[in-house]
CSV table of C-alpha atoms in Angstrom, one decimal:
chain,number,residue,atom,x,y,z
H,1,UNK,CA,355.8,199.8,-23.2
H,2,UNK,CA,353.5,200.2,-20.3
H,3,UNK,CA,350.4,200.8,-20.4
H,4,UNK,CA,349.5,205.3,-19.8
H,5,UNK,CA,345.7,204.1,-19.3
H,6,UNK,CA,344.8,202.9,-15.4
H,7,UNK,CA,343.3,199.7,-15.2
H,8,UNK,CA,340.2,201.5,-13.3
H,9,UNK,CA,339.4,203.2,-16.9
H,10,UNK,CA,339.6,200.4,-18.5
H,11,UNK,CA,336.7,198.8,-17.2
H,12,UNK,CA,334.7,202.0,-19.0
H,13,UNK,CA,333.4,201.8,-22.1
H,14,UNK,CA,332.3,204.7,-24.4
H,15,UNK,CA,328.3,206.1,-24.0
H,16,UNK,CA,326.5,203.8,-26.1
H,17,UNK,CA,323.9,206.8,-27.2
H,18,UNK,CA,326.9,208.8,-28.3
H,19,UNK,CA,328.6,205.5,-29.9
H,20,UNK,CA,325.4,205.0,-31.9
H,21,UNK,CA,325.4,208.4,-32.9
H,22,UNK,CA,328.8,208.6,-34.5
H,23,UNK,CA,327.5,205.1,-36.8
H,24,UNK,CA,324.6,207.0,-37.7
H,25,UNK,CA,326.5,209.7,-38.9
H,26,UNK,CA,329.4,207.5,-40.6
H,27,UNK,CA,326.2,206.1,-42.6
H,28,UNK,CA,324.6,209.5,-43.5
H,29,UNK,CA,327.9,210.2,-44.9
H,30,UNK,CA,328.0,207.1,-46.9
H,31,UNK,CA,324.0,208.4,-48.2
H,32,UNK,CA,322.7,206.0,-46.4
H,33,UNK,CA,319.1,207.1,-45.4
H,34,UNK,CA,318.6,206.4,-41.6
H,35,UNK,CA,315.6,206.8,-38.9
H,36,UNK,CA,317.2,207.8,-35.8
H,37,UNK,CA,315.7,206.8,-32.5
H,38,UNK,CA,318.8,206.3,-30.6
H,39,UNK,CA,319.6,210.4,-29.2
H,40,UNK,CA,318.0,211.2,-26.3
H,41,UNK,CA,317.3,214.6,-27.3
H,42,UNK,CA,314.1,217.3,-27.7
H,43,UNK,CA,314.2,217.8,-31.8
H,44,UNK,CA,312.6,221.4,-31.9
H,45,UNK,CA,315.0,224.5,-31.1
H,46,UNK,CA,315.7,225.9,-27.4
H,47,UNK,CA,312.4,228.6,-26.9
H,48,UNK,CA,313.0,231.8,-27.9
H,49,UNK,CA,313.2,233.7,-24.4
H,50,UNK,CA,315.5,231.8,-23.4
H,51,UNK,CA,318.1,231.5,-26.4
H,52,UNK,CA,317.6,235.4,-26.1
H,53,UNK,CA,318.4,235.5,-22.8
H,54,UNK,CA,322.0,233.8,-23.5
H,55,UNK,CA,322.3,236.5,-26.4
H,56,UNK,CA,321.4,239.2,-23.9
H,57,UNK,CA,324.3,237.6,-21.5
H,58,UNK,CA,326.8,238.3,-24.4
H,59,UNK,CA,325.9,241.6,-25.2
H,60,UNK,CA,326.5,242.6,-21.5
H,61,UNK,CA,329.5,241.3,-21.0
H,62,UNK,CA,328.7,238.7,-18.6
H,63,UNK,CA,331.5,236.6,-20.2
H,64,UNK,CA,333.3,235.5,-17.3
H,65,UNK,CA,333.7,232.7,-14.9
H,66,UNK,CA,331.0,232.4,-12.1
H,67,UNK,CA,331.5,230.4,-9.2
H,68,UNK,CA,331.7,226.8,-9.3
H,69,UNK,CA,328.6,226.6,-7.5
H,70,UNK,CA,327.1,228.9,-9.9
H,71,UNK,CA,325.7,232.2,-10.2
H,72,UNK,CA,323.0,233.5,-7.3
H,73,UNK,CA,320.6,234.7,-9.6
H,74,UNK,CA,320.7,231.2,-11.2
H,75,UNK,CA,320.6,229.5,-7.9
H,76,UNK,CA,317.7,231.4,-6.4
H,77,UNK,CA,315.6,230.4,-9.6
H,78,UNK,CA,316.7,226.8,-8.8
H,79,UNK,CA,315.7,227.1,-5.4
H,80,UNK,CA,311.9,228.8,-6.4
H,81,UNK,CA,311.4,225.7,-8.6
H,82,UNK,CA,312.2,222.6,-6.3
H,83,UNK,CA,309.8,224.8,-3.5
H,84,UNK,CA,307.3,224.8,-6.5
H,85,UNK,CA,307.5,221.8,-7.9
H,86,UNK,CA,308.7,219.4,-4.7
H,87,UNK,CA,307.4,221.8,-1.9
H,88,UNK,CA,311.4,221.0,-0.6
H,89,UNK,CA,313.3,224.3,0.7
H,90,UNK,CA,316.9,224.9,0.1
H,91,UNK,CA,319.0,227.0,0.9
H,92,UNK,CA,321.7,229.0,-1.5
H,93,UNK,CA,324.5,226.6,0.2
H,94,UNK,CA,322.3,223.8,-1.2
H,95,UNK,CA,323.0,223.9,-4.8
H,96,UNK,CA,325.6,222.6,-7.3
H,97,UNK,CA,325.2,223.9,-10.6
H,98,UNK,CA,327.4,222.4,-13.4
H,99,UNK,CA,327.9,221.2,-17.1
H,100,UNK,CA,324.8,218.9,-17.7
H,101,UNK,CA,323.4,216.5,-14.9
H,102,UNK,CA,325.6,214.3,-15.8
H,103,UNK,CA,328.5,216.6,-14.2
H,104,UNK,CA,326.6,216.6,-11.1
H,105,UNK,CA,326.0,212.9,-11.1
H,106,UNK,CA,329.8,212.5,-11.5
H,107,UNK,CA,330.5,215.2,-8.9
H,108,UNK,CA,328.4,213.4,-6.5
H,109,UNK,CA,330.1,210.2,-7.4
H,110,UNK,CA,333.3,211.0,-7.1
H,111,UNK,CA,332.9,213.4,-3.5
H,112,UNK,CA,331.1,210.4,-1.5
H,113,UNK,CA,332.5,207.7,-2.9
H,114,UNK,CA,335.3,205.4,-0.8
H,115,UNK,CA,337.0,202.3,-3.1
H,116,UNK,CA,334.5,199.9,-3.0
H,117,UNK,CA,331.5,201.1,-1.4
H,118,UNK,CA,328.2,199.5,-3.0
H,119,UNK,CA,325.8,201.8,-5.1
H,120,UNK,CA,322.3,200.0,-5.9
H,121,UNK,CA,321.5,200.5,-9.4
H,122,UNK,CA,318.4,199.4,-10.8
H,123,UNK,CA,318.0,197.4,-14.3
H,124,UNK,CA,317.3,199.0,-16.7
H,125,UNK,CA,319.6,201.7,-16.3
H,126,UNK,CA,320.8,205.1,-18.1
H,127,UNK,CA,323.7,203.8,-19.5
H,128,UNK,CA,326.2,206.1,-17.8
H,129,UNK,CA,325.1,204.7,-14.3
H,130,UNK,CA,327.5,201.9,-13.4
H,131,UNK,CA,330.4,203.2,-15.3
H,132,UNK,CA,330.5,206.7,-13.4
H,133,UNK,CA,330.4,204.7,-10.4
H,134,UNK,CA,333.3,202.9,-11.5
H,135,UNK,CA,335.2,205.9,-12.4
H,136,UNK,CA,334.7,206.5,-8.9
H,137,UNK,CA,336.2,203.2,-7.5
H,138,UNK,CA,332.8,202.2,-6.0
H,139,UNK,CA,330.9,199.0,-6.9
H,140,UNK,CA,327.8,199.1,-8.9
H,141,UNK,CA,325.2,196.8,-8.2
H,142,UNK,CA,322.6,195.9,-9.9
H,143,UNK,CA,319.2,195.1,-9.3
H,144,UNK,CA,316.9,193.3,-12.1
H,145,UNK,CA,314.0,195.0,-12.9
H,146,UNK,CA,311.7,193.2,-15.1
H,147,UNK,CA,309.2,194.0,-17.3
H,148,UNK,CA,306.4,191.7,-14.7
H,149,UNK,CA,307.5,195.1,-12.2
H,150,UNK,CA,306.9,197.5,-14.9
H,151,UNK,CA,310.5,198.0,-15.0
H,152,UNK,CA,310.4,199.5,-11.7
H,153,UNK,CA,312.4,198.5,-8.1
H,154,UNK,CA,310.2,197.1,-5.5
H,155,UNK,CA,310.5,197.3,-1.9
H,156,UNK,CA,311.2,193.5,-1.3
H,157,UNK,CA,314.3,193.7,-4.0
H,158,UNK,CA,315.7,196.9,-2.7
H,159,UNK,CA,315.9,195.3,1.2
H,160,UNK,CA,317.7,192.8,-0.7
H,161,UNK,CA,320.3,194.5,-1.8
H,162,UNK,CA,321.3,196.6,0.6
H,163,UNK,CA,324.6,196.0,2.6
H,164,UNK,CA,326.8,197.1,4.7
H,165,UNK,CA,328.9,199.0,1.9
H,166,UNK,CA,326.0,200.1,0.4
H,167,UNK,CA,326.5,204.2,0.0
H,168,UNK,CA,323.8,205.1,-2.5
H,169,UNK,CA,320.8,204.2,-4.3
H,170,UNK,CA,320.0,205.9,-7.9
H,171,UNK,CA,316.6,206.3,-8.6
H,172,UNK,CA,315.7,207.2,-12.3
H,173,UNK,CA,312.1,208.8,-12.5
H,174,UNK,CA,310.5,208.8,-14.9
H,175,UNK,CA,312.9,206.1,-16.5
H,176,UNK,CA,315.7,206.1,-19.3
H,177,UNK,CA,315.3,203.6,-21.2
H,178,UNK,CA,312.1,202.6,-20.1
H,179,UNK,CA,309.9,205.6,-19.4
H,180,UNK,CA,308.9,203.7,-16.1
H,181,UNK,CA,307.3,206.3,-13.4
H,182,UNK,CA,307.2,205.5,-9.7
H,183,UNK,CA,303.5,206.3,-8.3
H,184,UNK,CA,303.2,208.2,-5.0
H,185,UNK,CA,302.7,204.7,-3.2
H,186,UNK,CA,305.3,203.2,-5.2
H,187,UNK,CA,308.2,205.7,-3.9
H,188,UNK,CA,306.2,205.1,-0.4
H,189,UNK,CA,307.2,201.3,-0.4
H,190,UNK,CA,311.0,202.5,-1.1
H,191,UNK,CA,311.4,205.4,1.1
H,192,UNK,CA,310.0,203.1,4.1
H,193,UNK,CA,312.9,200.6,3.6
H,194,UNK,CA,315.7,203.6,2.8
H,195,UNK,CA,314.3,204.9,6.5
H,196,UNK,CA,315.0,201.9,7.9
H,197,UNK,CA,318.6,202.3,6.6
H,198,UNK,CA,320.5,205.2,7.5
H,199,UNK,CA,323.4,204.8,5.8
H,200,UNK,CA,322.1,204.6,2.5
H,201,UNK,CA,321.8,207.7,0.6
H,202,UNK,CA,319.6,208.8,-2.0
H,203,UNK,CA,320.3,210.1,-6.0
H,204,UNK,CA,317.3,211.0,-7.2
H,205,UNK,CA,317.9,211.9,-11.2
H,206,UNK,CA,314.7,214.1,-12.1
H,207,UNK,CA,315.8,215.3,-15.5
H,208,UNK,CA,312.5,213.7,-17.1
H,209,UNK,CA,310.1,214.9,-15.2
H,210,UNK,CA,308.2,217.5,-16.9
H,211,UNK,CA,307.5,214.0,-19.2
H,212,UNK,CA,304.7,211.8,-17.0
H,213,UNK,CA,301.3,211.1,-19.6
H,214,UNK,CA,299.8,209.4,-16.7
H,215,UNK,CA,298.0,211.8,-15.3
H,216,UNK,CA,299.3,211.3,-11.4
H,217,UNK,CA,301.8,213.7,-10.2
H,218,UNK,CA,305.5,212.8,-10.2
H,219,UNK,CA,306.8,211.7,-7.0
H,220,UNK,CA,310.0,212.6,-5.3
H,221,UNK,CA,311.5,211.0,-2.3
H,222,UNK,CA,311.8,214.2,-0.8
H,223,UNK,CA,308.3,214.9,-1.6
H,224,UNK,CA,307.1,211.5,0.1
H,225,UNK,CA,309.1,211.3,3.0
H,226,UNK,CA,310.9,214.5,4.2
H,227,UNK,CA,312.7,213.0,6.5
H,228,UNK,CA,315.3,211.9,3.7
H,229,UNK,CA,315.9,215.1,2.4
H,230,UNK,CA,318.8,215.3,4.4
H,231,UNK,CA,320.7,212.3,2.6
H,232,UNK,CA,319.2,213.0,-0.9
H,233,UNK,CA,320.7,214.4,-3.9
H,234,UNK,CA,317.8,216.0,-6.3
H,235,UNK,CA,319.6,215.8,-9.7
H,236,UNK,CA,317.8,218.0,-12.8
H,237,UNK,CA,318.9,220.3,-15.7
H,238,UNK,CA,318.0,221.8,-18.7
H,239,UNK,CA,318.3,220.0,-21.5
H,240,UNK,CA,315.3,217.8,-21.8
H,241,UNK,CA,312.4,220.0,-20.6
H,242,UNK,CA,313.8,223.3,-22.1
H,243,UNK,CA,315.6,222.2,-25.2
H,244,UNK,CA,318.8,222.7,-24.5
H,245,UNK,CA,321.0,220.1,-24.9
H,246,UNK,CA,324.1,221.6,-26.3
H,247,UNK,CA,324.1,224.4,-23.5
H,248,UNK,CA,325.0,222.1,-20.7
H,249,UNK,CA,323.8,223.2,-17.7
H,250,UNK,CA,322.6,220.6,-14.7
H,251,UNK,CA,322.1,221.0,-11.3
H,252,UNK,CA,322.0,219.3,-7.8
H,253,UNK,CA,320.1,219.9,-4.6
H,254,UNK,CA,321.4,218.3,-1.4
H,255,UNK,CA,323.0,218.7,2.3
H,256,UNK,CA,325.2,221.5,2.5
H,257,UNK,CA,328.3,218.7,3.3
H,258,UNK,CA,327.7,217.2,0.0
H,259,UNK,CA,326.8,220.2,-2.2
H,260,UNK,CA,330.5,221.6,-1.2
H,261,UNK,CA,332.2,218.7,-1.8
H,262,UNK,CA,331.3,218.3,-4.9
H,263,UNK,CA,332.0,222.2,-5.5
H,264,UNK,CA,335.3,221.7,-5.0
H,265,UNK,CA,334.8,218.5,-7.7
H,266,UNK,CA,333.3,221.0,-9.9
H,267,UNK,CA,336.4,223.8,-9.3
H,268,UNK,CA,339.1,221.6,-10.3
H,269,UNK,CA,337.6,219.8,-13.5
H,270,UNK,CA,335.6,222.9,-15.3
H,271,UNK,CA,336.0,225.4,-13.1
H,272,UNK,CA,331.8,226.2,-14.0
H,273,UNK,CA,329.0,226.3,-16.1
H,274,UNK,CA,329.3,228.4,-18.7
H,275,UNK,CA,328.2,232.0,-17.6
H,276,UNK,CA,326.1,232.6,-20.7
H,277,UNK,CA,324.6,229.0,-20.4
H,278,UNK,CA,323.4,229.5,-16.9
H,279,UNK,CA,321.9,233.1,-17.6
H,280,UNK,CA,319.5,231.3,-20.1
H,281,UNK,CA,318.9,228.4,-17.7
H,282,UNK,CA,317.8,231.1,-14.9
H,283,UNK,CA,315.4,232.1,-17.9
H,284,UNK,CA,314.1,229.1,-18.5
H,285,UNK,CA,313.2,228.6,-14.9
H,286,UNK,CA,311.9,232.2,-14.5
H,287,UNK,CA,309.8,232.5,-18.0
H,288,UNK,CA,307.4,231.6,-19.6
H,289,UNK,CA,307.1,227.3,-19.2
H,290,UNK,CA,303.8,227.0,-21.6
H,291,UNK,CA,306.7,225.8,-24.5
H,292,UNK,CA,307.2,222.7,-22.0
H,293,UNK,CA,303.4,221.8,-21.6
H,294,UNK,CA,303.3,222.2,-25.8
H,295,UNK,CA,306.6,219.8,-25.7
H,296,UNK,CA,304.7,217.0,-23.3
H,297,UNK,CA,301.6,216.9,-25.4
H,298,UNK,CA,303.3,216.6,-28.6
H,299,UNK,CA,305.4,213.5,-27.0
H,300,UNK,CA,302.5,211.5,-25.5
H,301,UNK,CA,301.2,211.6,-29.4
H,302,UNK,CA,304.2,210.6,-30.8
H,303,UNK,CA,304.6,207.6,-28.0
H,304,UNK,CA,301.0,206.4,-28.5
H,305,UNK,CA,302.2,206.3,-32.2
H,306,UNK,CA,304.7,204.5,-31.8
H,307,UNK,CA,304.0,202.2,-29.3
H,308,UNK,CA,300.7,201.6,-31.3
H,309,UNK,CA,303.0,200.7,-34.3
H,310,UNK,CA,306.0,198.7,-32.9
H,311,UNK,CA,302.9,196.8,-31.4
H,312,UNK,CA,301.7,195.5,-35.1
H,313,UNK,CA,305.1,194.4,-36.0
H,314,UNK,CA,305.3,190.8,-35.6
H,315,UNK,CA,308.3,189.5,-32.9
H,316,UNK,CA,307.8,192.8,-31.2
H,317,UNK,CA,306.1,193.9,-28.0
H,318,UNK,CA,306.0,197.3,-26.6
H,319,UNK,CA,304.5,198.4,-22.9
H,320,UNK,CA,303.1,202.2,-22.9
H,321,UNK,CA,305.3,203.9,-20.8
H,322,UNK,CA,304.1,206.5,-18.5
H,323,UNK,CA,306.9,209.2,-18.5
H,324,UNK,CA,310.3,210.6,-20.4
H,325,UNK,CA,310.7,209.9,-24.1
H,326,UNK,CA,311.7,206.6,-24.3
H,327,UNK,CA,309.9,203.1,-25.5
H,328,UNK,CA,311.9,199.8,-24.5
H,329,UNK,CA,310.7,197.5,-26.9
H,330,UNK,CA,310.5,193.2,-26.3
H,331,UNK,CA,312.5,191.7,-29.2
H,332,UNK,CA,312.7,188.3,-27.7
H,333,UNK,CA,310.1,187.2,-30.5
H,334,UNK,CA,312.8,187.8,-33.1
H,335,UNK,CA,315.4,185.7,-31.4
H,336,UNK,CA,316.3,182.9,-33.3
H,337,UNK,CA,315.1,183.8,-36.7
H,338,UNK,CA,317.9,184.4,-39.8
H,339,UNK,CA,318.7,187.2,-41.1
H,340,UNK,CA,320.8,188.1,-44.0
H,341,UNK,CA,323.9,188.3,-41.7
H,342,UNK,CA,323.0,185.0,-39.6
H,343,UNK,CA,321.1,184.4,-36.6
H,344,UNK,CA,319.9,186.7,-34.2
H,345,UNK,CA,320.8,185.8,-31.1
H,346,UNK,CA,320.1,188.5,-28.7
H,347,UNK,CA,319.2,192.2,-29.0
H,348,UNK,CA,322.1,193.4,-30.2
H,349,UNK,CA,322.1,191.3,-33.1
H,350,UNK,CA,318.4,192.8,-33.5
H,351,UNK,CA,319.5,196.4,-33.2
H,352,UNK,CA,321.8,195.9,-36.0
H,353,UNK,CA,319.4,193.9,-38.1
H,354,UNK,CA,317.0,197.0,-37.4
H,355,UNK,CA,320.1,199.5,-39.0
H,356,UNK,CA,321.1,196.8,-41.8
H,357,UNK,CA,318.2,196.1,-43.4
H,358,UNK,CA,315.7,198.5,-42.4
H,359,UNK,CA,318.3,201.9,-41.7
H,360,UNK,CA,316.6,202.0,-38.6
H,361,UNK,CA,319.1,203.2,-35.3
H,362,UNK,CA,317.6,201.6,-32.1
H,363,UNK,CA,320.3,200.9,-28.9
H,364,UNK,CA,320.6,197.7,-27.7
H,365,UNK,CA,318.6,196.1,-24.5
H,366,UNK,CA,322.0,194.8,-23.5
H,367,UNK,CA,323.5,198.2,-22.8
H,368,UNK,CA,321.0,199.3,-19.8
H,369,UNK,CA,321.0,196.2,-18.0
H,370,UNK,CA,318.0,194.1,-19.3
H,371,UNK,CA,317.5,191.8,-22.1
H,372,UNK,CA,315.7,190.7,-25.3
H,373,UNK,CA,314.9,194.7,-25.1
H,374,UNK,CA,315.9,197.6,-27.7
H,375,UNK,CA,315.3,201.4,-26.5
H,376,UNK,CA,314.0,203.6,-29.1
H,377,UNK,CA,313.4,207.4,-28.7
H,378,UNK,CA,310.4,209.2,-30.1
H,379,UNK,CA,311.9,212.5,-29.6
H,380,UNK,CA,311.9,213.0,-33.3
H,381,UNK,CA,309.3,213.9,-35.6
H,382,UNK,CA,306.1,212.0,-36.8
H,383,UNK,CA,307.5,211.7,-40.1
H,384,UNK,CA,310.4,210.0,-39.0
H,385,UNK,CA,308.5,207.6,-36.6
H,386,UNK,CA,305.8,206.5,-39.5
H,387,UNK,CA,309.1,205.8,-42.0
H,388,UNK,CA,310.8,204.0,-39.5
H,389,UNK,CA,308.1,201.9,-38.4
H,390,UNK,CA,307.1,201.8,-42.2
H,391,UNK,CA,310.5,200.2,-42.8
H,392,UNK,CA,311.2,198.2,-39.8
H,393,UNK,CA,307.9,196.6,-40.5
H,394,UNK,CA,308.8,195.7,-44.0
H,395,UNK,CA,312.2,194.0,-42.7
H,396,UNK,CA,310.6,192.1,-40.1
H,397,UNK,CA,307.9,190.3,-41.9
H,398,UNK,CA,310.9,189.3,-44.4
H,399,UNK,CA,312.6,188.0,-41.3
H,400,UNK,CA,309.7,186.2,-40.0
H,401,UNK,CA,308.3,184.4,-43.6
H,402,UNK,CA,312.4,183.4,-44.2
């Protein structure tokens, strides 16, 4: 029988972040005791104001669908925060709203791309990146960035890559996995060569940053050079900042062409965001934001804490990094050893060295791009960190005296 699955969707594989999830979880069942770094995701509740806010929605009635593009009160709150935050002005016909940035991404994707057209995707990468632009027949290309560039494109290897095909670039900032943050004059030296280029457009996924320790203000490429505004997509949401993962709600800020394009994306997949989600995420962007300072303090201690412990664990090394809540630890100092289930060969085999014999949940270096690394997230509690580490340390220094 043939085949009901297209050949382009078959060159997709599942989220590894969700993947890992549904192991943990197998193993919980099981009673297995596991420390969970591999979720991307704020552990303290949605604030108060805002979950309200949804609950108010309810009562009122406002039940119903919105417009794809979302509802105006939402939008307008969208637009006061990029002019505060970016100094960029937008209009009403400038904004996408959907399910989770992710939609948006997608959206985006799938309204601009042509088969084959060339999106530059720098390594390491959100996972999601190159398969999305695959869903949407284009080609992802990828762009090594290694640990010697702080993770981080540089002018010389963006020039590079670009082509003739080459539709978009995706800029992550501050970075998933690696918590990498472009500087001011780091985002100078790319917006220079995208100038130069006029056919390349810009995805600029902002979801992370609220999260920079550094102390130097995030940097946009609308913020640094203006002049690209009108070819960049400004991609942000709710769910890291405010806590609110599971009420899917993302957004976009681009050229009006664009933003209705992918409206119409938006109209025949979900129709919109749910009503009751977005009245919470105009909340969120309206209220009260001293719950987000209190969540940015209390993950720069948890990532000095664990980057200060993964640090004393022999075989491991672990850069500080300046933004979101992600550490990408070296593991190429436990290649080669043996393990009770053989040699470690690469990071994968480390990650599930890290779950076998320590119940510690890491994802795999392999799966955003760049190798010997393994991502952990420190958006979990201090207790969870000092057990894991307490653990992972105890199975490594086996592994290293065997």
């Amino acid at each position: 029988m043939n085949s009901i699955v297209n050949a382009r969707l078959k060159q997709i594989k599942p989220s590894p972040s969700m993947a890992a999830k549904i192991v943990v979880d197998e193993l919980r069942r099981e009673g297995r005791e596991i420390a969970d770094f591999t979720l991307g995701e704020p552990d303290m509740n949605t604030p108060a104001h805002i979950a309200r806010a949804g609950q108010e929605a309810i009562a009122r009635g406002d039940i119903r669908y919105t417009s794809p593009n979302g509802t105006p009160g939402l939008r307008k709150a969208i637009i006061a925060y990029l002019a505060g935050s970016l100094g960029a002005q937008y209009g009403l016909d400038q904004i996408a709203v959907g399910a989770g940035a992710k939609q948006i991404i997608g959206a985006a994707l799938t309204a601009s791309l042509e088969a084959g057209d060339e999106v530059i995707v720098p390594a390491p990468f959100w996972v999601s990146y190159p398969d999305m632009v695959l869903l949407a027949e284009g080609k992802p290309v990828i762009v090594q960035c290694p640990e010697s560039q702080q993770f981080k494109l540089t002018p010389a290897s963006l020039e590079a890559a670009i082509t003739p095909r080459t539709r978009w670039l995706i800029l992550n900032s501050p970075s998933n996995p690696s918590g990498a943050v472009y500087s001011q004059a780091e985002m100078r030296g790319l917006t220079e060569v995208l100038l130069r280029h006029p056919q390349v457009w810009i995805l600029s996924d902002e979801i992370y940053a609220p999260f920079c320790y550094s102390g130097e203000p995030f940097a946009s490429p609308v913020q640094v050079e203006p002049q690209l505004q009108s070819r960049t997509l400004v991609v942000n949401g709710m769910s890291k900042a405010y806590a609110m993962t599971g009420w899917r709600v993302g957004y976009g800020a681009g050229p009006v062409e664009l933003i209705k394009a992918m409206n119409t994306v938006i109209s025949q997949s979900t129709s919109c965001a749910s009503a009751i989600s977005q009245a919470a995420a105009q909340a969120a962007l309206e209220g009260d934001q001293s719950s987000v300072g209190e969540m940015v303090a209390l993950f720069k201690q948890r990532r000095d804490l664990i980057v200060r412990r993964l640090n004393e664990i022999p075989g491991i090394s672990c850069a500080t990094p300046d933004g979101a809540f992600y550490v990408y630890a070296n593991v190429g100092g436990l290649i080669g050893r043996h393990g009770p289930a053989g040699e470690i060969k690469n990071d994968l085999d480390a990650s599930l060295f890290f779950l076998r014999e320590a119940g510690v949940a890491v994802i795999d270096g392999g799966s955003y791009g760049l190798s010997p690394y393994v991502r952990f997230s420190f958006a979990t509690s201090t207790q969870t960190i000092e057990q894991g580490m307490d653990r992972l340390a105890a199975a490594v220094g086996k592994l290293m005296a065997g």
